[in-house]
PDB file of C-alpha atoms in Angstrom:
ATOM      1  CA  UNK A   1      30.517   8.626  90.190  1.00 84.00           C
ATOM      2  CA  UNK A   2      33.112   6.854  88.046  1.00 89.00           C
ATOM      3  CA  UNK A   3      37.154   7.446  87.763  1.00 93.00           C
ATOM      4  CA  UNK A   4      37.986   8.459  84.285  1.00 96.00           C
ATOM      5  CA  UNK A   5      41.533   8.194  83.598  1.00 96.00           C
ATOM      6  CA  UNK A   6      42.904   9.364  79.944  1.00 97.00           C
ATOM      7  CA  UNK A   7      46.107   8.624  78.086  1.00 97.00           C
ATOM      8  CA  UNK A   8      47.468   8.833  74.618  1.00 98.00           C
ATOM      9  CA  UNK A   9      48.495  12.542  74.418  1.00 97.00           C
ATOM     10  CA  UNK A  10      51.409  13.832  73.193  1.00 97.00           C
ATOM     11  CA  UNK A  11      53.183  15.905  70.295  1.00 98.00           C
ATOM     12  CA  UNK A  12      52.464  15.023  66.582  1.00 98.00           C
ATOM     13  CA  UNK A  13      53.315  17.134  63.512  1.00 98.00           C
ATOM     14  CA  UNK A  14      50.772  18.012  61.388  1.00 98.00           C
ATOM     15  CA  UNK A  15      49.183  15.754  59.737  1.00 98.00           C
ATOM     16  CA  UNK A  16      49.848  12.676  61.851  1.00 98.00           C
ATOM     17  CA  UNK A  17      47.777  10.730  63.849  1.00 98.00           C
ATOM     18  CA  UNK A  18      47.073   9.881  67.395  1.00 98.00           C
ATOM     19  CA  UNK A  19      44.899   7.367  69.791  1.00 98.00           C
ATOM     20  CA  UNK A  20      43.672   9.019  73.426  1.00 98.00           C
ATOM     21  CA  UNK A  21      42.599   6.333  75.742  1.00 98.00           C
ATOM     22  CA  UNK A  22      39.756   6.430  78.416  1.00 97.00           C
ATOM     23  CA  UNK A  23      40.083   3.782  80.835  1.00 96.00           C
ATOM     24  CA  UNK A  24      37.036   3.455  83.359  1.00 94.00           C
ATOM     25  CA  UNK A  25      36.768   0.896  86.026  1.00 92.00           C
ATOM     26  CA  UNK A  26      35.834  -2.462  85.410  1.00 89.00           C
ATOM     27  CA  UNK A  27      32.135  -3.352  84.318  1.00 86.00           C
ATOM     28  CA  UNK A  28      31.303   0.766  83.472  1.00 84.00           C
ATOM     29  CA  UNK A  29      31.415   0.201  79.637  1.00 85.00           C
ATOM     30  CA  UNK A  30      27.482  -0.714  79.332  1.00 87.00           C
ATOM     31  CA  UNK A  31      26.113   1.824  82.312  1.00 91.00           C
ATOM     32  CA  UNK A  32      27.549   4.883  80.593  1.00 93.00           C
ATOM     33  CA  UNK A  33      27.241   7.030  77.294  1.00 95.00           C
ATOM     34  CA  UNK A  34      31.057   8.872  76.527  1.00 96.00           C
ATOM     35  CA  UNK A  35      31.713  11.742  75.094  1.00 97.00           C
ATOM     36  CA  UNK A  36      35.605  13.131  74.214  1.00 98.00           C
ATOM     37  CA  UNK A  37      35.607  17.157  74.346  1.00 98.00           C
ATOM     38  CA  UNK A  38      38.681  19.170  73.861  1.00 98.00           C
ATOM     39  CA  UNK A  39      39.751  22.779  75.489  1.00 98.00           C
ATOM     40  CA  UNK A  40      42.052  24.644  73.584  1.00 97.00           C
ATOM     41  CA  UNK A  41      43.866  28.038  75.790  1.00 93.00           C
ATOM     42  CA  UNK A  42      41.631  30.744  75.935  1.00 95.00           C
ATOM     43  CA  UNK A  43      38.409  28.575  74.390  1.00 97.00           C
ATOM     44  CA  UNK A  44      35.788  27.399  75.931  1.00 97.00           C
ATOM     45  CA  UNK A  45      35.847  23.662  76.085  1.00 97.00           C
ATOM     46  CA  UNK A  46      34.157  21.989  72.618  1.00 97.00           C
ATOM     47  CA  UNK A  47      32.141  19.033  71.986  1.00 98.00           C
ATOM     48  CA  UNK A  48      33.687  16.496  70.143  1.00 98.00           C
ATOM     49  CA  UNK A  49      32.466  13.098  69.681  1.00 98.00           C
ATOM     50  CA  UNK A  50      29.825  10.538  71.865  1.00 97.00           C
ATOM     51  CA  UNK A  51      29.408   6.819  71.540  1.00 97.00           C
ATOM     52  CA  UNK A  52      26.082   5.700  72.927  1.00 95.00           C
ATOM     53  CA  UNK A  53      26.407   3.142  75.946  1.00 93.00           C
ATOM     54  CA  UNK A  54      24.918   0.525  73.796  1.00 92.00           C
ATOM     55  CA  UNK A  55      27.744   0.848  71.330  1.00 91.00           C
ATOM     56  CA  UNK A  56      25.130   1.645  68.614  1.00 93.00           C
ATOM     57  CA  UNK A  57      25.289   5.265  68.013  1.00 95.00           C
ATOM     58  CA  UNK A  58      27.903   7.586  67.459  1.00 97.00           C
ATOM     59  CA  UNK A  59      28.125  11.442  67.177  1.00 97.00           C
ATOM     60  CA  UNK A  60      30.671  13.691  65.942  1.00 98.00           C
ATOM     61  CA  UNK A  61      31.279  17.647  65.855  1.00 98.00           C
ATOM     62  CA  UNK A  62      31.385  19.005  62.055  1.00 97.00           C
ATOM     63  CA  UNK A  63      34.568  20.077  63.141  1.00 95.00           C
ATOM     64  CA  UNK A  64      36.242  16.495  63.465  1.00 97.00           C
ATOM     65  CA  UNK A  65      33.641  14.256  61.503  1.00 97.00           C
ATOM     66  CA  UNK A  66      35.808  12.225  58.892  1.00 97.00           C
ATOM     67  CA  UNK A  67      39.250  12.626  60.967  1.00 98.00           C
ATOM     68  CA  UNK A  68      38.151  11.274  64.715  1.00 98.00           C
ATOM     69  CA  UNK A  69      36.852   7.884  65.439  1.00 98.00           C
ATOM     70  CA  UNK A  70      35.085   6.967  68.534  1.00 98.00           C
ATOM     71  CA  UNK A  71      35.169   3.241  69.705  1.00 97.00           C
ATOM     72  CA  UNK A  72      35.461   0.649  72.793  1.00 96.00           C
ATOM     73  CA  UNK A  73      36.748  -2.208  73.697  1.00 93.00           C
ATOM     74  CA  UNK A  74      34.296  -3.944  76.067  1.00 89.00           C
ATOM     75  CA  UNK A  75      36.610  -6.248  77.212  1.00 90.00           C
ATOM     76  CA  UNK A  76      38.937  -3.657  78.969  1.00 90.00           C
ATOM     77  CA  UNK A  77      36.539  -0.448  80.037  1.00 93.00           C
ATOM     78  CA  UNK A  78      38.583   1.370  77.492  1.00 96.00           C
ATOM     79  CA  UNK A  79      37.389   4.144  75.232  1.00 97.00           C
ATOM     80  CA  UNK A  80      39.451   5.543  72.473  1.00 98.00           C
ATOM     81  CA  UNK A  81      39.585   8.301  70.174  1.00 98.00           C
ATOM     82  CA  UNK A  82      41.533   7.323  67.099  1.00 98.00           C
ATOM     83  CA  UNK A  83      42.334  10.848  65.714  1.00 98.00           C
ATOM     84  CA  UNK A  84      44.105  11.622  61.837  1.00 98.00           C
ATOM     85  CA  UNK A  85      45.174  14.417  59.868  1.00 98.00           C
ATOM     86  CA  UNK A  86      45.624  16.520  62.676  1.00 98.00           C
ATOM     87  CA  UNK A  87      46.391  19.900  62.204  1.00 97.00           C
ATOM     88  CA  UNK A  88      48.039  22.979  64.622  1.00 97.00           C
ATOM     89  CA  UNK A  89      43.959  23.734  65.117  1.00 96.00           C
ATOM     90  CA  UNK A  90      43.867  20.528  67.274  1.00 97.00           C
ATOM     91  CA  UNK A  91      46.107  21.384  69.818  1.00 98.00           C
ATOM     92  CA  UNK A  92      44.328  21.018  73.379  1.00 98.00           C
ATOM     93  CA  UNK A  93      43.421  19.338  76.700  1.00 98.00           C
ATOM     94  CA  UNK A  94      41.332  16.482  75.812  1.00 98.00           C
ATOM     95  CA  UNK A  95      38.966  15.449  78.219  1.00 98.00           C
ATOM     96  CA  UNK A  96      36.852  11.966  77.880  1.00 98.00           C
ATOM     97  CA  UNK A  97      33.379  12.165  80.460  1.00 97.00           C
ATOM     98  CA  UNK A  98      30.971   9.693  80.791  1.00 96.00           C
ATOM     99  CA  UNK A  99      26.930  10.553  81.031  1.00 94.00           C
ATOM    100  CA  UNK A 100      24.996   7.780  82.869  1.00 90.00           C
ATOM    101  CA  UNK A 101      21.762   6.810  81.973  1.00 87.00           C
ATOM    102  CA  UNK A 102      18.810   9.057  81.802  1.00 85.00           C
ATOM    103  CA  UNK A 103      21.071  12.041  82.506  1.00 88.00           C
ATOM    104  CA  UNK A 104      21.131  14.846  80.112  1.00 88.00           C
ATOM    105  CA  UNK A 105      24.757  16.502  81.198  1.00 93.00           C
ATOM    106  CA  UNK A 106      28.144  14.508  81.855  1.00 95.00           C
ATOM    107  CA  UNK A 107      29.039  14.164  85.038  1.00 91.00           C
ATOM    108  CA  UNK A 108      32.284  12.298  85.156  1.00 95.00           C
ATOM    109  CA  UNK A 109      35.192  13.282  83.661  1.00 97.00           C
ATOM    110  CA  UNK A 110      39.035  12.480  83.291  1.00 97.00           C
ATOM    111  CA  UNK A 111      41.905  14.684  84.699  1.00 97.00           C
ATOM    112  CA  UNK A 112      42.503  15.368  80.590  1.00 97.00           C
ATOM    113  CA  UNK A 113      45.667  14.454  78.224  1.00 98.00           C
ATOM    114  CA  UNK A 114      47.625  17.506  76.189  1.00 98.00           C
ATOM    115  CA  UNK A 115      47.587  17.335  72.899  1.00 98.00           C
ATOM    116  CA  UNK A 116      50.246  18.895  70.895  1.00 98.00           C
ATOM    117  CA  UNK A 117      50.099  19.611  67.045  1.00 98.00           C
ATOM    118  CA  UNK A 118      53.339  21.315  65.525  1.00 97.00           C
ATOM    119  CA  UNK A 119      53.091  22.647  61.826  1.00 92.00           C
TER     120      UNK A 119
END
């Protein structure tokens, strides 16, 4: 098991930008793939992007390809999200989890950071 803990949420107007953090503890950022998912009210809870734990490979839903970055900085167990031109559609509970190696689901997972888009 490893803590997940996200930050970066907040309100944005459309078309604006924000950066989610996932901070893990210290010396997770090579054991782990991590995905960022999103669950809007009423949804079920969507795939969004996954950065292998090699830092090599990256994956992204049609739905956010060209707007949402994934990326870490080794240094401080910290994954981010860098996320542009959002839109009212992005509002959510974003949710980083981390899938360790050889395991085909995620098991760890942060407590989630809202997400606000106003139009």
């Amino acid at each position: 098991q490893v803590q997940l803990k996200e930050s970066g949420g907040g309100l944005v107007q459309t078309g604006g930008s924000l950066r989610l953090s996932c901070a893990a503890p210290v010396g997770t950022w090579s054991r782990y793939d991590m995905g960022w998912f999103r669950q809007a009210p009423g949804k079920e809870r969507e795939f969004l992007a996954v950065l292998s734990r090699n830092g090599h490979s990256s994956y992204y839903a049609d739905s956010v390809k060209g707007r949402f970055t994934i990326s870490r900085d080794n240094t401080r167990d910290t994954w981010y999200l860098q996320m542009n031109n959002l839109t009212p559609e992005d509002t959510a509970v974003y949710y980083c989890a981390a899938r360790g190696v050889g395991r085909n689901q995620y098991d760890n997972w942060g407590q989630g950071t809202q997400v606000t888009v106003s139009s």
